[in-house]
Coordinates of C-alpha atoms in Angstrom, one line a residue:
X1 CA 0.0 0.0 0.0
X2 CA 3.3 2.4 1.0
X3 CA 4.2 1.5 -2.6
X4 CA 1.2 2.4 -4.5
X5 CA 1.2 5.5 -2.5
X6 CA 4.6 6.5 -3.5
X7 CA 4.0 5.3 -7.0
X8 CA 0.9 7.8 -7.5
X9 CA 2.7 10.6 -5.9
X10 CA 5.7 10.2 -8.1
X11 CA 3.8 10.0 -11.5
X12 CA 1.6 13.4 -10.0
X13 CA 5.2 15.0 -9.3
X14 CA 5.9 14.3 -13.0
X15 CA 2.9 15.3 -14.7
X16 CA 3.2 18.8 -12.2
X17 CA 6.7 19.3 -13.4
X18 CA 5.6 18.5 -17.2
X19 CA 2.5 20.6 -17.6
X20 CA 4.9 23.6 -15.8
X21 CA 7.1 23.2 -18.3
X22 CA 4.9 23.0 -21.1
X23 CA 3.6 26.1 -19.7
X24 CA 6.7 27.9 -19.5
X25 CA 7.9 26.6 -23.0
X26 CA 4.6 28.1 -24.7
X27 CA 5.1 31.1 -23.1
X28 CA 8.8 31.6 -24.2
X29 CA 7.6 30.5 -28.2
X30 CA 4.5 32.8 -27.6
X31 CA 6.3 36.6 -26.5
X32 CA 5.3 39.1 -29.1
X33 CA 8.8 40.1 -28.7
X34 CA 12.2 39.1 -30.4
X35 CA 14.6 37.8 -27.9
X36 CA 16.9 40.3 -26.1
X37 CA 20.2 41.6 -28.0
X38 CA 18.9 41.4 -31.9
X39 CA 19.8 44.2 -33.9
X40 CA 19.1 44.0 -38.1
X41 CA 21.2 46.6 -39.9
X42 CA 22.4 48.5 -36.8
X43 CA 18.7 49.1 -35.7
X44 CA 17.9 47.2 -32.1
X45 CA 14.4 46.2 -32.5
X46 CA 14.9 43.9 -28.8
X47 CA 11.6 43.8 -27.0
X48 CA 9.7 45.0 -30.0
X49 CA 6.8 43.1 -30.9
X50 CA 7.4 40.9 -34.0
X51 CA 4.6 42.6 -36.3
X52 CA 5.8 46.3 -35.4
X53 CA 9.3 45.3 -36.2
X54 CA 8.5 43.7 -39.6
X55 CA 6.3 47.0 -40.3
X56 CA 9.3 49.0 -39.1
X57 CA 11.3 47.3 -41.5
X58 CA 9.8 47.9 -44.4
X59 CA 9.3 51.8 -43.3
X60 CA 13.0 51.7 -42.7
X61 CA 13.8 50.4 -46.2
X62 CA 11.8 52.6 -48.0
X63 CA 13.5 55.6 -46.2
X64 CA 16.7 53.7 -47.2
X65 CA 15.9 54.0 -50.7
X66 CA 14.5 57.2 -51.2
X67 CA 18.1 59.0 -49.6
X68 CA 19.0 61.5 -51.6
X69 CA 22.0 61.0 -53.7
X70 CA 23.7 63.8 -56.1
X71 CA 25.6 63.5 -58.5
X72 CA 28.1 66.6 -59.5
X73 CA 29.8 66.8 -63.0
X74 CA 32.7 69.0 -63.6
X75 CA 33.1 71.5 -66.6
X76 CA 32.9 74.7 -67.8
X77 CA 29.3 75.3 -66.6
X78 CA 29.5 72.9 -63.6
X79 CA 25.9 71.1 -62.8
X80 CA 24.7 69.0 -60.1
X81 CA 21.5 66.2 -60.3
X82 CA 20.0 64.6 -57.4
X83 CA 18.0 61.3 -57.7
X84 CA 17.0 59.1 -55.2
X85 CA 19.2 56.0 -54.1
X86 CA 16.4 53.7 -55.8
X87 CA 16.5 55.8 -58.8
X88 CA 20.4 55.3 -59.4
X89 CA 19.4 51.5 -59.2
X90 CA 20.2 50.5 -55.0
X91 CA 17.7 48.7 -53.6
X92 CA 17.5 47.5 -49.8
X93 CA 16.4 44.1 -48.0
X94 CA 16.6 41.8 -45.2
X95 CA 14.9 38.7 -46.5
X96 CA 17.3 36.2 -44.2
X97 CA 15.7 38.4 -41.1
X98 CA 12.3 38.7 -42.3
X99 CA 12.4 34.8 -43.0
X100 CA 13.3 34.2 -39.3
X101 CA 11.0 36.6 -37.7
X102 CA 8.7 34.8 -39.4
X103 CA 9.7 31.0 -38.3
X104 CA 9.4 32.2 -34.9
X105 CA 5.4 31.6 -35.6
X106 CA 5.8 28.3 -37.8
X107 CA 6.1 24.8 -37.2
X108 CA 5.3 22.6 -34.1
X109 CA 6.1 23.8 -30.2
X110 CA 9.6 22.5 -30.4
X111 CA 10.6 23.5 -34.0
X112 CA 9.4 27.9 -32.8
X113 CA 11.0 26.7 -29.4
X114 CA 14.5 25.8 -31.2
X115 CA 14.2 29.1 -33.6
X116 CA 13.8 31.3 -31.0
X117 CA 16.6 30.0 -28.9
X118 CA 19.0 30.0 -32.1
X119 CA 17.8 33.3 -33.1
X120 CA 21.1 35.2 -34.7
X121 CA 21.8 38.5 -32.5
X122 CA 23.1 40.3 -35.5
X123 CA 21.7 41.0 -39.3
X124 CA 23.1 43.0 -41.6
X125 CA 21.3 45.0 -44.2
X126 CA 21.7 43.8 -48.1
X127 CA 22.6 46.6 -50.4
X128 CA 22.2 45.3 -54.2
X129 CA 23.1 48.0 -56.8
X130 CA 22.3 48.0 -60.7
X131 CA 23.4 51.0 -62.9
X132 CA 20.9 49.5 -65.4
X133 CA 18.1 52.3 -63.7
X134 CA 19.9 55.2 -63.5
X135 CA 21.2 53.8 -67.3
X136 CA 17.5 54.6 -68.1
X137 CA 17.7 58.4 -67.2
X138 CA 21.5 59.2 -68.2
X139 CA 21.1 57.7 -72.0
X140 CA 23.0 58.1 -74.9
X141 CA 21.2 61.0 -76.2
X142 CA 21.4 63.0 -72.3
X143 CA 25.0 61.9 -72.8
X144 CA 25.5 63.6 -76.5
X145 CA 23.4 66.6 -75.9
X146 CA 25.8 67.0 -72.0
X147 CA 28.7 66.4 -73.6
X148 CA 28.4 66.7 -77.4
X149 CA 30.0 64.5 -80.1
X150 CA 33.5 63.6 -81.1
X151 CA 34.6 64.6 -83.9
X152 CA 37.4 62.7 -86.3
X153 CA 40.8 63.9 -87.1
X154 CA 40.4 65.8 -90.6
X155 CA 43.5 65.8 -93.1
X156 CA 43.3 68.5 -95.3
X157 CA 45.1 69.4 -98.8
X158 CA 45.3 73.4 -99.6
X159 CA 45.2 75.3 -102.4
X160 CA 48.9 75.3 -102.5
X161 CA 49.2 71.4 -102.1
X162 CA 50.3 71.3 -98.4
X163 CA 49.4 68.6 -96.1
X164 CA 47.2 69.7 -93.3
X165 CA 45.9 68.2 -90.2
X166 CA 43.2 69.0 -88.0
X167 CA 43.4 67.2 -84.6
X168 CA 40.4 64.8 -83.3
X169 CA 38.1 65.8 -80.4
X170 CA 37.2 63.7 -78.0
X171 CA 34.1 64.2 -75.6
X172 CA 33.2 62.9 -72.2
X173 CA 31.4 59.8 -71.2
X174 CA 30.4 58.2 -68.2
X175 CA 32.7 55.6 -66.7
X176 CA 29.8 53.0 -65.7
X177 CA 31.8 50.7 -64.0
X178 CA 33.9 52.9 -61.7
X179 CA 30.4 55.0 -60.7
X180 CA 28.9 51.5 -59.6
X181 CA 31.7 51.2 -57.5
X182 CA 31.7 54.4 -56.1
X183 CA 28.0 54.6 -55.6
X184 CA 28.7 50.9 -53.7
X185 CA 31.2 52.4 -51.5
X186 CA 29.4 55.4 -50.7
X187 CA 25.7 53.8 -50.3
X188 CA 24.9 53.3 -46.4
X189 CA 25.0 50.1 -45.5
X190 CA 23.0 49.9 -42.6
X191 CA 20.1 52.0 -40.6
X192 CA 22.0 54.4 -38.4
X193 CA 22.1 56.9 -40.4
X194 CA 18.6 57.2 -39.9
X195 CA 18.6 57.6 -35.9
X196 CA 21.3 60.0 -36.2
X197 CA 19.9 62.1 -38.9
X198 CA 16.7 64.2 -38.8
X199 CA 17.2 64.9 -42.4
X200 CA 18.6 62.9 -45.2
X201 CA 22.1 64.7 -46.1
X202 CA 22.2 64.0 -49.6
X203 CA 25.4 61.6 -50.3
X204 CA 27.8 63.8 -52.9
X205 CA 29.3 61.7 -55.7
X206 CA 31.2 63.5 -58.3
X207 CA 30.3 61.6 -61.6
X208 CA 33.3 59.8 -62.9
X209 CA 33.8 60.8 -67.0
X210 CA 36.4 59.2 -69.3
X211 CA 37.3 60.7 -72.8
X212 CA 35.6 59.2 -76.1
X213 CA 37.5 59.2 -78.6
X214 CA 36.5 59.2 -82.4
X215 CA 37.4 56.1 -84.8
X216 CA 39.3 58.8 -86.8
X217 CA 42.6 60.8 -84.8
X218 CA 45.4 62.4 -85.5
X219 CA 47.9 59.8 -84.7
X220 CA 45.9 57.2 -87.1
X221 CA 46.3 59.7 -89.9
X222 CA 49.5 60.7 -89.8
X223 CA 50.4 56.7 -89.6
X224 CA 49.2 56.5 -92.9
X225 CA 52.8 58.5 -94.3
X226 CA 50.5 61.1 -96.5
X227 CA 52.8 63.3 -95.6
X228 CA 53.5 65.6 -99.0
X229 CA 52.4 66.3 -102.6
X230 CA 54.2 63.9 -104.9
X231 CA 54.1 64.2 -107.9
X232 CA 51.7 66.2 -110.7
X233 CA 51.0 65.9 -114.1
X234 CA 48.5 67.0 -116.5
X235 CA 47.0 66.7 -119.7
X236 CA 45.1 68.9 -121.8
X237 CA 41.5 68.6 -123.3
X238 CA 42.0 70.3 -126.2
X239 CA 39.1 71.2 -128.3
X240 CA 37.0 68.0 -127.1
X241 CA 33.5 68.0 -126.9
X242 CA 31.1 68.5 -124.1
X243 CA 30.2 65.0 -124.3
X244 CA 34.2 64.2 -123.9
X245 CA 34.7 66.5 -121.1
X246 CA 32.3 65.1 -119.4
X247 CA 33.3 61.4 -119.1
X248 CA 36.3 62.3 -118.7
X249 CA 35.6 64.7 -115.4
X250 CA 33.3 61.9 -114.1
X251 CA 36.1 59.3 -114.4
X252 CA 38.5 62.0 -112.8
X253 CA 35.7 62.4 -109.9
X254 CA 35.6 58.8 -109.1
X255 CA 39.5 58.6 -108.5
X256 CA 39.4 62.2 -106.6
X257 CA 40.4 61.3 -102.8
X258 CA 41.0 57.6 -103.6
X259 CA 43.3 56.3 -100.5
X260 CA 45.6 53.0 -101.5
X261 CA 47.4 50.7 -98.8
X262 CA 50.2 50.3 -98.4
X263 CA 50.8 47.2 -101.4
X264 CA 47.3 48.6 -102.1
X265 CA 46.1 48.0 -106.3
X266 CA 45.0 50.9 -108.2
X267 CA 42.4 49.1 -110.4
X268 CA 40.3 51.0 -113.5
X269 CA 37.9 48.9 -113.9
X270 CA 36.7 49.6 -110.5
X271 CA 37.0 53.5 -111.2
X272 CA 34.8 53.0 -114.2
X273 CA 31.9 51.1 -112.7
X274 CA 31.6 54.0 -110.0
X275 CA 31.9 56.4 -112.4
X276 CA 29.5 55.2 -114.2
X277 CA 27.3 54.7 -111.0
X278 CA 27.7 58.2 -109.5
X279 CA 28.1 59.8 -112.7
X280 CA 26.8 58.4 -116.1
X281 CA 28.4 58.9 -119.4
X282 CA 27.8 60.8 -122.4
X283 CA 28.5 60.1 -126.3
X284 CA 31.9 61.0 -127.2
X285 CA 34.0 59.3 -129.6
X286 CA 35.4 55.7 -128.6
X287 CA 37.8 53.4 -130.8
X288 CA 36.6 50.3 -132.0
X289 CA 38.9 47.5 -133.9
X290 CA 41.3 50.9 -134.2
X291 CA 38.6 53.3 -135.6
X292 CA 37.4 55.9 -134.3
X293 CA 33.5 55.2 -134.2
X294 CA 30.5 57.2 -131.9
X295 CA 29.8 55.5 -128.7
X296 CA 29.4 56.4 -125.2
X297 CA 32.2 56.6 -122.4
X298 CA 34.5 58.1 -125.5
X299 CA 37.6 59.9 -123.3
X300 CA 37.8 57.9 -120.1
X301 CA 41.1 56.7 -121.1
X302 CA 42.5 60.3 -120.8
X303 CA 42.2 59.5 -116.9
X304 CA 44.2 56.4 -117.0
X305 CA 47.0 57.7 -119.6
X306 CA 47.2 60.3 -117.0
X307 CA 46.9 58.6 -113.6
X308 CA 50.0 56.0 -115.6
X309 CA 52.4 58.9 -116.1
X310 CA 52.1 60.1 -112.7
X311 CA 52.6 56.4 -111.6
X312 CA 55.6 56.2 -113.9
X313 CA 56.8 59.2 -112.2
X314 CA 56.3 58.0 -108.9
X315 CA 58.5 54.4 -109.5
X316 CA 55.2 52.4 -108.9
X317 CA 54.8 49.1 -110.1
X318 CA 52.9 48.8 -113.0
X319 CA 50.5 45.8 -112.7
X320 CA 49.0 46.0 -115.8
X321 CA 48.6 48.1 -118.6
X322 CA 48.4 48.2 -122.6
X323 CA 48.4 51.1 -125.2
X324 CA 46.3 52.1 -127.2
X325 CA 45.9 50.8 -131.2
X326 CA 45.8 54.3 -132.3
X327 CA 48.1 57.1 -130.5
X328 CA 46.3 59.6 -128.8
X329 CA 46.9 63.6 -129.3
X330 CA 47.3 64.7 -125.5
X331 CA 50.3 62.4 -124.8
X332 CA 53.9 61.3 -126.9
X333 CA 53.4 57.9 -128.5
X334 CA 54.2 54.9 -126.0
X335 CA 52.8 56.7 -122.3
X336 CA 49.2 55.9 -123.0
X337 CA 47.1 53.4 -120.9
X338 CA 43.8 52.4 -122.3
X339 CA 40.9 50.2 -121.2
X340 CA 37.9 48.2 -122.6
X341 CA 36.0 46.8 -120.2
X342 CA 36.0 43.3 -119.6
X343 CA 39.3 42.8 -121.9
X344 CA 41.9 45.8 -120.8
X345 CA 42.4 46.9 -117.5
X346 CA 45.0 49.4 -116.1
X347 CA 46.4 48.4 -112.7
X348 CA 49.3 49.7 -110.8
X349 CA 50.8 48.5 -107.0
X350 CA 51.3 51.0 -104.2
X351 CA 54.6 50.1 -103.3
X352 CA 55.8 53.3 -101.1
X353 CA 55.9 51.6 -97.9
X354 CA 53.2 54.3 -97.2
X355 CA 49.2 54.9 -97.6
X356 CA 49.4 57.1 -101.3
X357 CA 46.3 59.9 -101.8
X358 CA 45.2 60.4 -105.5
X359 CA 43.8 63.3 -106.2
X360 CA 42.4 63.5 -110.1
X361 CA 40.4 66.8 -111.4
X362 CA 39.6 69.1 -114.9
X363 CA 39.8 72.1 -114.9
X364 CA 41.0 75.2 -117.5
X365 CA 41.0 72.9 -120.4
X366 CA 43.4 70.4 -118.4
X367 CA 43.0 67.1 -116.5
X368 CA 45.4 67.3 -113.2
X369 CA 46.4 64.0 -111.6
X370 CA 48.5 64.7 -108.4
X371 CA 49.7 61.7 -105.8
X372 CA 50.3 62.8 -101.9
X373 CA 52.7 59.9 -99.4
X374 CA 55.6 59.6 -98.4
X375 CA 58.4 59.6 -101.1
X376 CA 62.2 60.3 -101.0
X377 CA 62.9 64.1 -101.6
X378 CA 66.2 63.5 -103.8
X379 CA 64.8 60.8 -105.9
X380 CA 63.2 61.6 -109.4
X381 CA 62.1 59.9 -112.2
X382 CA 62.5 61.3 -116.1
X383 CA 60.5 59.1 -119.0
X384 CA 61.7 59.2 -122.9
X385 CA 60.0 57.6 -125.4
X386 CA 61.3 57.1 -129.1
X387 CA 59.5 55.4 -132.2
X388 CA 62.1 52.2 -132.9
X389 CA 60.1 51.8 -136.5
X390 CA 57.9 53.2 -138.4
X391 CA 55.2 50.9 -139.9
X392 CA 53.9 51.4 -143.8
X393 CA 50.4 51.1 -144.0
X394 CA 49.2 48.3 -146.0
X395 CA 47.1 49.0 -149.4
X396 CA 43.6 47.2 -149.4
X397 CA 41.9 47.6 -152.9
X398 CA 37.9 47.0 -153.7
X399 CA 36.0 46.3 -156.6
X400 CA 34.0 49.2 -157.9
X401 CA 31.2 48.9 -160.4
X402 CA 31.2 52.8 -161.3
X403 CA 34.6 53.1 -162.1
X404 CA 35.8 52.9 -165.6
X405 CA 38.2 50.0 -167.0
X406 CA 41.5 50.6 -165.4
X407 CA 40.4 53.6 -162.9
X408 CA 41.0 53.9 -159.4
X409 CA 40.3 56.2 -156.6
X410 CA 41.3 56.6 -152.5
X411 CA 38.7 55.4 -150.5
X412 CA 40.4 56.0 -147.2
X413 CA 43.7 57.5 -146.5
X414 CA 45.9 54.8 -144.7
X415 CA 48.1 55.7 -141.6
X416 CA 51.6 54.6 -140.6
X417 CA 51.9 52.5 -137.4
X418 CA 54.5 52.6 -134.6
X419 CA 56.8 50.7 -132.9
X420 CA 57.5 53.1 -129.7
X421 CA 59.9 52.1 -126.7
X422 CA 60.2 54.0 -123.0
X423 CA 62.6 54.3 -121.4
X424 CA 62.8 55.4 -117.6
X425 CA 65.4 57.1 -115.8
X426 CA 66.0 57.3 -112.2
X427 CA 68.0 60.1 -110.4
X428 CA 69.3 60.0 -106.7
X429 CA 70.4 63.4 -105.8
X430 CA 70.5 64.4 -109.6
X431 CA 72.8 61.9 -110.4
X432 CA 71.5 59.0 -112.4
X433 CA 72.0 55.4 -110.6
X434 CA 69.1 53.4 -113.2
X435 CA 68.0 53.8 -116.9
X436 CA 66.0 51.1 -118.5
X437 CA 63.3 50.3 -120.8
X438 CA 59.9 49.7 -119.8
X439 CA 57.5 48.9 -122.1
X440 CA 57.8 48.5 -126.3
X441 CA 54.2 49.6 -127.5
X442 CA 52.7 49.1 -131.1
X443 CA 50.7 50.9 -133.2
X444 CA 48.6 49.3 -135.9
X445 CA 49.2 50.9 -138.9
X446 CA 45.3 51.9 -140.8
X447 CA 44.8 50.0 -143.8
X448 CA 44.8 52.8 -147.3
X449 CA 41.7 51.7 -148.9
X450 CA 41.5 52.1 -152.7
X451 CA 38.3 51.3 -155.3
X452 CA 39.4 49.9 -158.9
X453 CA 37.0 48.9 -161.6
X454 CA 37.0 44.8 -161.4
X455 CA 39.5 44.2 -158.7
X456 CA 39.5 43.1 -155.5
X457 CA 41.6 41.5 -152.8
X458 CA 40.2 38.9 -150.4
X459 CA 38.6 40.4 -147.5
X460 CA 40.6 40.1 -143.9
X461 CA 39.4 37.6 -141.1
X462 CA 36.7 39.8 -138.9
X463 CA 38.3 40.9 -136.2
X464 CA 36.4 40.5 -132.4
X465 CA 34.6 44.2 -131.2
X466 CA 36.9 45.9 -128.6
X467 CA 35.8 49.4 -127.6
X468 CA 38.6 51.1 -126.3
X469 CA 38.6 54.9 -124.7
X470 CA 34.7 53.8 -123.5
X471 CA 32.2 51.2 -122.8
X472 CA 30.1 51.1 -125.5
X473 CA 29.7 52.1 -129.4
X474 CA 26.5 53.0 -130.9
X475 CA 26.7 51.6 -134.0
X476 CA 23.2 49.4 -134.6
X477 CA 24.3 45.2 -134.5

């Protein structure tokens, strides 16, 4: 009986001291409060109830965000903007805290029991920045019309055939990266700020600017060694049509300010399809199968003869290049470059070592083809050309029905031909170190075509259509 006595006062003891227990463990899950010591972001919120301090919190991090940050820019007319921290793209939390408050009410008696007695002391505030917003008021545009535009590097050739440059400018631009860092660096990180102040000092960040320089500058000019004029040569128009002059100016247009590479090609063909782009051409004489015929295009060869001398003159290598049949009045027999397209071409290599600026134009009766690089001041070049032979022109007779027995008469007049060879000479301080030929040209001579009564010889093999001088005749098929 002593026994069961004991027995039921030991399992009452037990339950006392269990339901006490219980008791006390749901009150310590249950205070409003957060335990003693907690601080988030410098702010004690200790004895606070739970709600108040997540309400607080959010109050707090709106404050956070809406501290006033300017931003000074330097210059001639200093200025100064202020935005809001959330507007230069920070943005405040405390998710980890807010999370934890919030498993304080979660989960079984033991699980809040074990949260509450873990719960951190300390939380720090998150700061996450992204210069994507403030991206979004400082554009491009605010950028251009704050700063203005750069502007390239301009070489200019005078009227007296100097080189002149005029430098680049370069404008301002932000330097993104190092403002996110100092925005980072100057951004509060935590709440005290906002016990300590009773109103927001704005946070002063002088707005960090690198020069933007243009794709064209000074120094990448003068690289390219178009340093002086040349050479120059010309040729004259003489009494050529409108028609002429015009083909031949559009031609001349199309090479005007052409820039070639060092080991660049000069290529006519090119020249001509731009030309004829930009330009058109006109009806002017052209030479087909060594006749001078109508077509259009007639004169653009006058450009290549041209740009070839100053080549010659220059020591260029001459890539390719053939005369013409029939010498032409504005330069000696042999110094003469023509083209038909598709069959003749006229190419020459830059070989200076340097970038090499053509400049081609008519003007008072004259085509003018000048070359601006770099080129050794003591060395010349001097070109000769001599006729080797002179070629008879053959006699081509047909029958004529009109004529009486035995009679003749001159159709066409014949013309000699040519066998021409140039020579060029090179000088080195006016002495001459190199002489040699460079080309040996021919000349067709023109058939002299006579009508006889009865007589005939056998007519030549037809010879394929070339148009030199232009691109087309206008003779009907």
């Amino acid at each position: 009986m002593k026994k069961i006595h004991l027995m039921v006062i030991a399992l009452f003891s037990i339950l006392l001291i269990g339901s006490a227990s219980y008791g006390l463990l749901y009150m310590y899950v249950n205070q409003p409060t957060l335990p003693e010591g907690v601080r988030v972001g410098e702010w004690s919120v200790e004895d606070v109830k739970r709600k108040e301090v997540l309400l607080g919190l959010d109050e707090r991090l709106k404050q956070m965000e809406a501290w006033p940050i300017t931003l000074e820019v330097d210059g001639s007319t200093p200025k100064a903007m202020t935005f809001t921290a959330a507007q230069t793209g920070a943005s405040y939390s405390a998710d980890d805290f807010r999370t934890a408050v919030q498993q304080l009410d979660e989960g079984n008696l033991w699980e809040r029991a074990y949260a509450r007695y873990h719960f951190i002391k300390e939380w720090p505030l998150k700061l996450t920045y992204n210069s994507k917003t403030l991206k979004e008021q400082l554009t491009p545009a605010w950028e251009k019309e704050t700063f203005g535009t750069p502007a390239n590097a301009v070489r200019r050739i005078t009227a007296s055939d100097k080189v002149q440059y005029i430098p680049e400018k370069g404008v301002r631009r932000i330097a993104w990266d190092e403002l996110a860092s100092l925005m980072q660096a100057k951004l509060h990180r935590d709440f005290a700020p906002l016990d300590h102040d009773a109103k927001p000092n704005p946070l002063l960040i002088q707005l960090p600017l690198y020069t933007l320089q243009p794709e064209v500058t000074l120094d990448s000019l003068r690289q390219e060694g178009i340093d002086r004029k040349i050479i120059q040569f010309s040729t004259s128009l003489g009494n050529s049509s409108a028609g002429r002059i015009h083909n031949v100016s559009a031609a001349a247009q199309a090479v005007n300010g052409m820039i070639l590479p060092p080991n660049g090609t000069f290529d006519y063909e090119k020249v001509i399809k731009k030309a004829e782009e930009d330009y058109g051409f006109r009806e002017a004489p052209v030479i087909v199968n060594g006749q001078l015929t109508p077509g259009i295009g007639g004169g653009i060869c006058q450009v290549s003869s041209t740009v070839y001398n100053a080549a010659l003159l220059t020591g260029l290598d001459i890539v390719e290049r053939r005369n013409h049949s029939l010498p032409v009045k504005y330069l000696p027999k042999g110094l003469d470059a023509t083209f038909a397209s598709g069959s003749i071409n006229f190419r020459f290599k830059n070989n200076t070592g340097k970038s090499l600026l053509i400049h081609a134009k008519v003007e008072g009766g004259s085509l003018t083809v000048k070359f601006f690089g770099t080129f050794p001041e003591n060395v010349s070049y001097a070109l000769e050309s001599r006729t080797i032979e002179t070629l008879s022109a053959p006699v081509k007779y047909v029958s004529s029905n009109v004529l009486p027995e035995g009679a003749q008469q001159v159709l066409q007049n014949g013309q000699p031909g040519y066998i021409v060879e140039t020579m060029r000479t090179k000088k080195v301080d006016g002495k001459i170190v190199e002489s040699k030929t460079i080309t040996r040209d021919t000349y067709k001579a023109q058939n002299r075509l006579i009508a006889r009564s009865g007589h005939t010889n056998l007519p030549d093999p037809r010879e394929p259509s070339v148009v030199e001088d232009g691109i087309s005749d206008t003779k009907e098929p």
